[in-house]
CSV table of C-alpha atoms and ligand atoms in Angstrom, one decimal:
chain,number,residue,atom,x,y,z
A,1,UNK,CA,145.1,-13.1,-44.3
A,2,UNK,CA,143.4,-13.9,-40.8
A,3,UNK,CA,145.9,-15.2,-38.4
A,4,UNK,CA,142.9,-17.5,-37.1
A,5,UNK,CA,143.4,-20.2,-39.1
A,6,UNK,CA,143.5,-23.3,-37.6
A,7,UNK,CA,146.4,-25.7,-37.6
A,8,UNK,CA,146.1,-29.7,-37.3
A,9,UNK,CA,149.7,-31.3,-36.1
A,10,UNK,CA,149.4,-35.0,-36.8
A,11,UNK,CA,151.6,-37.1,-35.0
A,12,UNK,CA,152.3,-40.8,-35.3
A,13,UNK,CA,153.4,-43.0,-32.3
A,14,UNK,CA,154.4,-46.5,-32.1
A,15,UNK,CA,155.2,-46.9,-28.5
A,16,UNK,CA,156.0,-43.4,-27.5
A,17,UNK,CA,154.8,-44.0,-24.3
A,18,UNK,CA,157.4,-41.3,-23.1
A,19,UNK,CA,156.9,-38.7,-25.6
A,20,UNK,CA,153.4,-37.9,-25.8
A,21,UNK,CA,152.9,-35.6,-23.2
A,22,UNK,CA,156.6,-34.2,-24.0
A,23,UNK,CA,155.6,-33.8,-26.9
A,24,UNK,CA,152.5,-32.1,-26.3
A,25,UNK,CA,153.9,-29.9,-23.7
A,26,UNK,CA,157.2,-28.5,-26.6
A,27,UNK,CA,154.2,-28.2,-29.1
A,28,UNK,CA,151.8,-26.4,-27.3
A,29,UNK,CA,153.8,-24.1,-25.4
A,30,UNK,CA,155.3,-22.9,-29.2
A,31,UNK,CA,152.3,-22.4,-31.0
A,32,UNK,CA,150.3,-20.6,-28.0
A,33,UNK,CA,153.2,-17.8,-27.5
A,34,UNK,CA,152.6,-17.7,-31.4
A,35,UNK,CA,149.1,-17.6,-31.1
A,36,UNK,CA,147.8,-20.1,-33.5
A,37,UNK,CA,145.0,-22.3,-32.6
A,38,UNK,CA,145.7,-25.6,-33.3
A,39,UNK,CA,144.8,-29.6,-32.5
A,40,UNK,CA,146.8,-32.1,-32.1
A,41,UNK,CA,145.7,-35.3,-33.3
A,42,UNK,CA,148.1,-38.6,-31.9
A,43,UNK,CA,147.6,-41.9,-34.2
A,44,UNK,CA,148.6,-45.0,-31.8
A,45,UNK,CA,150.1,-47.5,-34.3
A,46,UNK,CA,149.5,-50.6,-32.9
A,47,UNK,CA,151.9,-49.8,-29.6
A,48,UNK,CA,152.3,-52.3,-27.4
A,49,UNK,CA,153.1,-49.6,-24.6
A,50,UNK,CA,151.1,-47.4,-22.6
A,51,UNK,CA,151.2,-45.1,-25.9
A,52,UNK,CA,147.5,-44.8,-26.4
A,53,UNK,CA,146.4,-44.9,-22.2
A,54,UNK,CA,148.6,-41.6,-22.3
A,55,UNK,CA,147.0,-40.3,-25.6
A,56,UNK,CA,143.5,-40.7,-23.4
A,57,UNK,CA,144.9,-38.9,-20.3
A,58,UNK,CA,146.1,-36.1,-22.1
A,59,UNK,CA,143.2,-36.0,-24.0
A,60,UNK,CA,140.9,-35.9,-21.3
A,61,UNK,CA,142.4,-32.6,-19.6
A,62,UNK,CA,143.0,-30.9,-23.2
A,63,UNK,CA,140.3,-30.5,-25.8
A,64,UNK,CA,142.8,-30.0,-28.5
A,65,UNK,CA,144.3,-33.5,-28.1
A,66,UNK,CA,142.6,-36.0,-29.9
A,67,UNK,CA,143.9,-40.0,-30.5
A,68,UNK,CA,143.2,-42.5,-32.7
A,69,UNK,CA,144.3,-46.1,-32.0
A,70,UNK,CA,144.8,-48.4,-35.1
A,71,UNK,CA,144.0,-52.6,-34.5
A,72,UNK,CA,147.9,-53.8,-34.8
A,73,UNK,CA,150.6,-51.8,-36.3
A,74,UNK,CA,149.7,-50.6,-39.7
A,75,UNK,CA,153.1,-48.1,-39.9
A,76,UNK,CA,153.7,-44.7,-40.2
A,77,UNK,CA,152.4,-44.1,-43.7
A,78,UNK,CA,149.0,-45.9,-42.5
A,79,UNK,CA,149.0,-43.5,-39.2
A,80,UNK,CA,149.8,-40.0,-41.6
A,81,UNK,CA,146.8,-41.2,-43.5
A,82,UNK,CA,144.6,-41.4,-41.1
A,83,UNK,CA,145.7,-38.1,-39.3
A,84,UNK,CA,144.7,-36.8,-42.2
A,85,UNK,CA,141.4,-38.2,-42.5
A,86,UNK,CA,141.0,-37.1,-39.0
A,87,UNK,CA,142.1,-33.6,-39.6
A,88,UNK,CA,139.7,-30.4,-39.8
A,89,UNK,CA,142.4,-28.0,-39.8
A,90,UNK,CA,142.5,-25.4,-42.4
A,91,UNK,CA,146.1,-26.9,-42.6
A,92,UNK,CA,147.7,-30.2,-41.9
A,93,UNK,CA,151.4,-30.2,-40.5
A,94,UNK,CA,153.0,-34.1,-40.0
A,95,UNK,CA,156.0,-34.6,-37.6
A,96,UNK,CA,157.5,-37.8,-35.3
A,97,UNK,CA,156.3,-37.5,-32.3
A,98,UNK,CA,159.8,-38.2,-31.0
A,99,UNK,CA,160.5,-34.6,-31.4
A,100,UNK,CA,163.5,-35.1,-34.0
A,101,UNK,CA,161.2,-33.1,-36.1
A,102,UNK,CA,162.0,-29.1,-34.7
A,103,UNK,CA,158.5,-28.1,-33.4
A,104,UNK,CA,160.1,-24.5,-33.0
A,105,UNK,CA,160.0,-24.2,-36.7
A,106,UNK,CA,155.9,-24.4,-36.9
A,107,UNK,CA,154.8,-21.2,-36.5
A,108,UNK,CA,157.8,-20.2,-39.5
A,109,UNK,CA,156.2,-22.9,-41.4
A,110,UNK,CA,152.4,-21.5,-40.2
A,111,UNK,CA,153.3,-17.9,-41.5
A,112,UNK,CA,154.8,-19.4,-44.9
A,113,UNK,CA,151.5,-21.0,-45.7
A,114,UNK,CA,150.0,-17.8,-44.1
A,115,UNK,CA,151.9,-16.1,-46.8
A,116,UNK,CA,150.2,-18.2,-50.1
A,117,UNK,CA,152.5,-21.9,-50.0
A,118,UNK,CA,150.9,-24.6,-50.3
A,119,UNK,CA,153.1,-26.9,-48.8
A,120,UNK,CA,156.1,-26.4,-46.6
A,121,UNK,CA,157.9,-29.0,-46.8
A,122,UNK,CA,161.1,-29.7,-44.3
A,123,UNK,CA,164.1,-30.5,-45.7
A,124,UNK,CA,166.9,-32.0,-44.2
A,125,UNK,CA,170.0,-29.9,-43.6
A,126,UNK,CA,172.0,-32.9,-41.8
A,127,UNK,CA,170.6,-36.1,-40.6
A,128,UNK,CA,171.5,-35.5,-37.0
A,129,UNK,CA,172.8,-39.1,-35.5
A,130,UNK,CA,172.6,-42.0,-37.2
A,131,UNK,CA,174.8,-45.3,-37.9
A,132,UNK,CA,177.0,-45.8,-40.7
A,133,UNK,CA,174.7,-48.7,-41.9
A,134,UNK,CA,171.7,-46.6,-41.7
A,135,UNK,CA,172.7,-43.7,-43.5
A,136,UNK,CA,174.3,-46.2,-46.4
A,137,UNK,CA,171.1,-47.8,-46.3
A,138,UNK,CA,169.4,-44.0,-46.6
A,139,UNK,CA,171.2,-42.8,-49.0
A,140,UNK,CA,171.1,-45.9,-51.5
A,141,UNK,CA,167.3,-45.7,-51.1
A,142,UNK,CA,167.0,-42.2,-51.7
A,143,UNK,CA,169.3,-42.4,-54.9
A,144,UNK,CA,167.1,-45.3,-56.6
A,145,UNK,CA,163.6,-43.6,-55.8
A,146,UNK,CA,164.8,-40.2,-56.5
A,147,UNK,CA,166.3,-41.5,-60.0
A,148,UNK,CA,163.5,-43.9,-60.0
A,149,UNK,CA,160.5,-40.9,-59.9
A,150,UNK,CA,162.4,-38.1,-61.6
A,151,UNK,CA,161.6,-36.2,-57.8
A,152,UNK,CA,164.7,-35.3,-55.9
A,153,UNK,CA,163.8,-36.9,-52.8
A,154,UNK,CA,167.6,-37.3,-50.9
A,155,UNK,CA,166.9,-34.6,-48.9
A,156,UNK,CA,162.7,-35.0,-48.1
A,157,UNK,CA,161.3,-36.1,-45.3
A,158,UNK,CA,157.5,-36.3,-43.7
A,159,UNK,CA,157.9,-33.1,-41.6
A,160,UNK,CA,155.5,-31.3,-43.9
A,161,UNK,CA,152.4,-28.3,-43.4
A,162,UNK,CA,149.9,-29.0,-46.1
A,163,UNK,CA,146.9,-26.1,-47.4
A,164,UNK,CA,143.5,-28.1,-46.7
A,165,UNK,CA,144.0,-28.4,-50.4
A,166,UNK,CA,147.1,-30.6,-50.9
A,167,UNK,CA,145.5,-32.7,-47.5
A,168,UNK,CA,142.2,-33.3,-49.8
A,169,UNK,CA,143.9,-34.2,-52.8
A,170,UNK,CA,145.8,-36.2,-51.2
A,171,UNK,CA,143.3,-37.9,-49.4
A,172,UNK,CA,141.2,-39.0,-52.5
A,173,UNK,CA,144.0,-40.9,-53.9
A,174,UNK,CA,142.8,-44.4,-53.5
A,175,UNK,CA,146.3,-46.0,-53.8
A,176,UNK,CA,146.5,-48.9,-50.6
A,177,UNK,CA,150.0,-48.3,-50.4
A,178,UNK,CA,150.5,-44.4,-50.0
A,179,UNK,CA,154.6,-43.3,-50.0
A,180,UNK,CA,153.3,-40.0,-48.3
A,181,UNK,CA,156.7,-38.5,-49.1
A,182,UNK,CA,157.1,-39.1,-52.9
A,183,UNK,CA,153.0,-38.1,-53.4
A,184,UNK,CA,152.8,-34.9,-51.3
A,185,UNK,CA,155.7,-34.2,-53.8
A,186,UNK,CA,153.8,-35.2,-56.8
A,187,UNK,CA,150.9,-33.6,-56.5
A,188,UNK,CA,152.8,-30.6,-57.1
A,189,UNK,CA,151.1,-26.8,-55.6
A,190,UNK,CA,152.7,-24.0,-54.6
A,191,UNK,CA,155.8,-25.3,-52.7
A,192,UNK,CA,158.5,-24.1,-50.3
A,193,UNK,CA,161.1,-25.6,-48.7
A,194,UNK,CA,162.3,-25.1,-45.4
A,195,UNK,CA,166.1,-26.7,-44.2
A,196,UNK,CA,165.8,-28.1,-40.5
A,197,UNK,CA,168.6,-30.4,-38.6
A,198,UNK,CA,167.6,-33.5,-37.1
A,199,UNK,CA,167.7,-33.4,-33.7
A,200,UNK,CA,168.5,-36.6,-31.6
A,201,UNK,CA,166.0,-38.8,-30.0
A,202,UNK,CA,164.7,-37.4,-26.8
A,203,UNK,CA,162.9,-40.9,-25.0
A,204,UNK,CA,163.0,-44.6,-26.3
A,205,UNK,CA,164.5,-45.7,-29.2
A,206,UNK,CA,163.9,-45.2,-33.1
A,207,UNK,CA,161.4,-48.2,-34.4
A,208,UNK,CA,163.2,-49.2,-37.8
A,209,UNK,CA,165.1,-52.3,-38.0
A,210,UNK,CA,167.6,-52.6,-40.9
A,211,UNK,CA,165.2,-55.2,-42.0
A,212,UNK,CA,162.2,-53.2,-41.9
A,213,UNK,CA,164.0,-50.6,-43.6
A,214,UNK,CA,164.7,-52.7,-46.3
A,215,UNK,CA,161.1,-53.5,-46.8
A,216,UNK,CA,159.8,-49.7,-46.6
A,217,UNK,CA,162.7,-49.1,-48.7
A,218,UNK,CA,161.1,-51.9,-52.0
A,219,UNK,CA,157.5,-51.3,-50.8
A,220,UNK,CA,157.8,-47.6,-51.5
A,221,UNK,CA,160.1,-47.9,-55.1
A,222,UNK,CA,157.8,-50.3,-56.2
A,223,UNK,CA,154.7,-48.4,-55.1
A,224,UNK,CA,155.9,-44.6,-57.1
A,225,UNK,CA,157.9,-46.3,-59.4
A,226,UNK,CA,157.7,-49.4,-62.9
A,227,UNK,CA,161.1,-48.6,-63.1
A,228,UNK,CA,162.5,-51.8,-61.9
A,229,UNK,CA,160.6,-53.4,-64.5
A,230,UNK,CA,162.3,-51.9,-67.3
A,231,UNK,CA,165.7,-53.3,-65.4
A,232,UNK,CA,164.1,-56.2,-65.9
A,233,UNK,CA,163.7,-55.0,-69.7
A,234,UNK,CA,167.4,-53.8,-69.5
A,235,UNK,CA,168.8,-57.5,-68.0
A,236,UNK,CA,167.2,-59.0,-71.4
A,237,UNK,CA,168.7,-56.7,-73.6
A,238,UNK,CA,172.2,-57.2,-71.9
A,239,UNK,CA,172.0,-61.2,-72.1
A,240,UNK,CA,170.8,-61.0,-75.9
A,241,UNK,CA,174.3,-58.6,-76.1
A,242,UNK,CA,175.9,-61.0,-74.9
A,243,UNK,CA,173.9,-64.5,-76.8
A,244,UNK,CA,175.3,-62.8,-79.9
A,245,UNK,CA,179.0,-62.6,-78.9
A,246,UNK,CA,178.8,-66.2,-77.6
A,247,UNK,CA,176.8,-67.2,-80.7
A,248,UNK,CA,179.1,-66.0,-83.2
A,249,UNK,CA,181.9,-68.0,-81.0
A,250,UNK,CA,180.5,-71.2,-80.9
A,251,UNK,CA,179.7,-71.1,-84.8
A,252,UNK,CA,182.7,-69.7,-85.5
A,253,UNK,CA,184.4,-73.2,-83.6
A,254,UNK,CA,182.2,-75.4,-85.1
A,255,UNK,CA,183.1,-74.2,-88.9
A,256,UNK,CA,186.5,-74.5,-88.4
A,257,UNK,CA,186.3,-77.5,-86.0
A,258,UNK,CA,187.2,-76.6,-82.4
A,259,UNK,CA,183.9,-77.0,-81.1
A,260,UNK,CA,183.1,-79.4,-78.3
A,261,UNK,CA,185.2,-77.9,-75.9
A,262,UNK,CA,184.0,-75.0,-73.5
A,263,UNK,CA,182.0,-76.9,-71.0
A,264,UNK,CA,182.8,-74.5,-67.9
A,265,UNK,CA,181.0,-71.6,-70.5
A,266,UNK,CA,177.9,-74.0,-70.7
A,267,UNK,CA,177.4,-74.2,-66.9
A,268,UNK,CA,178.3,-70.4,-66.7
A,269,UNK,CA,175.6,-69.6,-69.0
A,270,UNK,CA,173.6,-71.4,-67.2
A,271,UNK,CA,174.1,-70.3,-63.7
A,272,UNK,CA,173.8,-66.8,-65.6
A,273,UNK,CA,170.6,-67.3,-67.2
A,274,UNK,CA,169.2,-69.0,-64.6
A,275,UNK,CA,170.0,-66.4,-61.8
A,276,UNK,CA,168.7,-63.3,-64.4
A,277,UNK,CA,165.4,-65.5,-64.8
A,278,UNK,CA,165.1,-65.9,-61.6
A,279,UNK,CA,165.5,-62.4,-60.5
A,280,UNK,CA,163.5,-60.7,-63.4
A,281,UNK,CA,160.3,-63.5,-62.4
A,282,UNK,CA,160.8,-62.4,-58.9
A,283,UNK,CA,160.7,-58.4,-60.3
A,284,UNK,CA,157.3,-59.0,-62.1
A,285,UNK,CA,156.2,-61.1,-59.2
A,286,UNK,CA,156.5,-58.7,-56.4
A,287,UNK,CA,154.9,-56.1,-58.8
A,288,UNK,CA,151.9,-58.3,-59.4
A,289,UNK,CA,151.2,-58.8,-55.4
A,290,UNK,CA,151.1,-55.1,-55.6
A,291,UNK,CA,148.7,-55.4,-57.7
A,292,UNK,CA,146.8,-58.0,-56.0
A,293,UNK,CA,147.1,-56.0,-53.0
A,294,UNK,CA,145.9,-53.1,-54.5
A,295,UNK,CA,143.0,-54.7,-56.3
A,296,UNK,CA,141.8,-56.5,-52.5
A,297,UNK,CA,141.1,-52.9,-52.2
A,298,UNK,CA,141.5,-53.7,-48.3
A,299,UNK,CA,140.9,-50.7,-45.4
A,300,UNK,CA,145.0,-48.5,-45.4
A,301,UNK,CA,143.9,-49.2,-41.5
A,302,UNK,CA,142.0,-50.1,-38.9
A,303,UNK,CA,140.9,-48.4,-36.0
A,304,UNK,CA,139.4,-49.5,-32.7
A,305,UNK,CA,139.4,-46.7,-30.3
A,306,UNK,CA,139.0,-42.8,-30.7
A,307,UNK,CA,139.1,-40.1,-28.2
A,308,UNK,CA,138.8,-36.3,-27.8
A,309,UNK,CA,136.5,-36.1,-31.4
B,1,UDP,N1,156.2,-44.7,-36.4
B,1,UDP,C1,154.9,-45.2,-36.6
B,1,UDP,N2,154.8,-46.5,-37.0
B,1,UDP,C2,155.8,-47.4,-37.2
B,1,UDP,C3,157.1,-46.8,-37.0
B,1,UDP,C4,157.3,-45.5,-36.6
B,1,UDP,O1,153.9,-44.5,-36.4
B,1,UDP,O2,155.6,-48.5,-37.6
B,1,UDP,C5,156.4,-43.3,-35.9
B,1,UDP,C6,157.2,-43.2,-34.7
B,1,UDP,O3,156.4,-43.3,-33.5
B,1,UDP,C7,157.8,-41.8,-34.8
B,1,UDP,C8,157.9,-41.6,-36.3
B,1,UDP,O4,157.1,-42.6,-36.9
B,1,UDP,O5,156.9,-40.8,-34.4
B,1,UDP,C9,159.3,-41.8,-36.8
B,1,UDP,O6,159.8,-43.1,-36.3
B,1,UDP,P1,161.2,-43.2,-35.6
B,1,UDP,O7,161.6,-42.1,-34.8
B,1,UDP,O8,161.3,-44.6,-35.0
B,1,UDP,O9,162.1,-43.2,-37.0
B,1,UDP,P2,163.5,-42.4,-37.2
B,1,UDP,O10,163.3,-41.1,-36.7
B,1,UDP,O11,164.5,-43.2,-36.5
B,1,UDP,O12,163.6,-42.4,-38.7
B,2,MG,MG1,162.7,-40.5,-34.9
């Protein structure tokens, strides 16, 4: 195949004021020694730093750098999106602009897709530093979506080279709440993984909050997944289980004429019902604002600025 092909890196920063031009100096210094044209297109998530003024410099003095600068902070999903939209490489490779992504393994990844993959997808060989809390969290989340979609996804991550192929079909997906790491999985073509280690943060400091993990963590079952529903299905089933036990009981006492006792079971029941209601309503619930979010059929992002295009 012709080594020409050209190669679009996609980076997302929210405030990264400190790593765009590192990032651009470790990127480009690989992939010229390896000879492969590239662009390198930053997506300025709503930063509140000097992110995208840096984005412009560097842009300025280097016609592969291009920058996109989104309204408010639409998060990283959002940002891969509209890299991709952006994109007119023949391929489409996504890593953190923090660098924890190994840009040393691109041209590896370059010659695999040279070589007839589709996608190269990065997987994680270790998670490089992390807190206890965070990697529970991680690993919980990982476990329920990967049970959840039938797609072994504890090990995934976004650091991904996609054909022009994969990037198109994953573009006309018109989904408002992309999980870009479950669907470039999905969508299935010819596929390779690659291990890499996590490196540690080089400048500022990583942008998810427990809490905001939390939320990725429901947004993204709920947006590959119904199975929560069916737990929903599941918590019936259990109670009617159960209904029949106590049934049988209470008749059982009132034939032979113990009944009227057993007050501490009717408030128990009723805390019990009453919390499974509650928590199956608030199941459906958060799965019909999907829907209505889905159906508002509002922009994945906005964008207010552009340069180097
Ligand atoms: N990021 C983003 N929008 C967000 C949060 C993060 O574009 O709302 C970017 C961030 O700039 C980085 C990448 O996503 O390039 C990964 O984020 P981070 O390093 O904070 O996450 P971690 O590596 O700790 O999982
Ligand atoms: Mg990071």
């Amino acid at each position: 195949m012709n080594s020409n092909h050209f190669l679009s890196i996609i980076l997302p920063a929210y405030n990264e004021q400190d790593n765009i031009l590192y990032a651009f100096d470790v990127i480009s210094n690989i992939l010229s020694s390896a000879s492969i044209p590239f662009e390198l297109i930053f997506i300025d998530d709503g930063s509140g730093d000097m992110t995208y003024q840096n984005i412009q410099i560097l842009s300025s003095k280097n016609p592969q750098v291009k920058g996109i600068c989104f309204s408010r902070n639409f998060g990283k999903e959002a940002a891969i999106f509209a890299g991709l939209e952006a994109s007119t490489g023949d391929c489409c490779l996504i890593m953190d602009c923090d660098l924890q992504h190994p840009a040393e393994l691109i041209p590896e990844m370059y010659r695999l897709w040279q070589d007839g993959y589709e996608v190269v997808e990065g997987v994680k060989a270790s998670r490089g530093k992390e807190n206890f809390l965070h990697t529970l969290c991680a690993n919980s989340f990982y476990h329920i979506i990967s049970k959840a979609s039938g797609i072994d996804m504890s090990k995934t991550s976004d650091f991904k080279l996609l054909d022009r192929k994969a990037v198109d079909s994953l573009l006309a997906m018109p989904e408002r709440a992309p999980f870009f790491r479950a669907l470039s999985s999905w969508i299935g073509f010819r596929t390779i993984s690659i291990p890499f280690h996590v490196k540690e943060r080089e400048n500022g400091t990583s942008k998810w909050s427990v809490w905001k993990l939390i939320k990725y963590a429901i947004r993204n079952i709920t947006s590959f997944s119904g199975a929560p529903l069916q737990f929903v299905t599941f918590l019936g089933w259990v109670m009617f289980l159960c209904s029949i036990g106590l049934g049988i009981q209470s008749l059982y006492r009132y034939f032979t004429g113990t009944a009227l006792e057993g007050f501490t079971t009717v408030i128990l029941l009723q805390l019990l019902i009453g919390s499974v209601l509650m928590i199956s309503l608030g199941i459906i619930g958060h799965y019909i604002s999907r829907i209505y979010d889905e159906i508002k059929a509002r922009p994945r992002y906005l964008i207010t600025k552009k340069c180097g295009f």
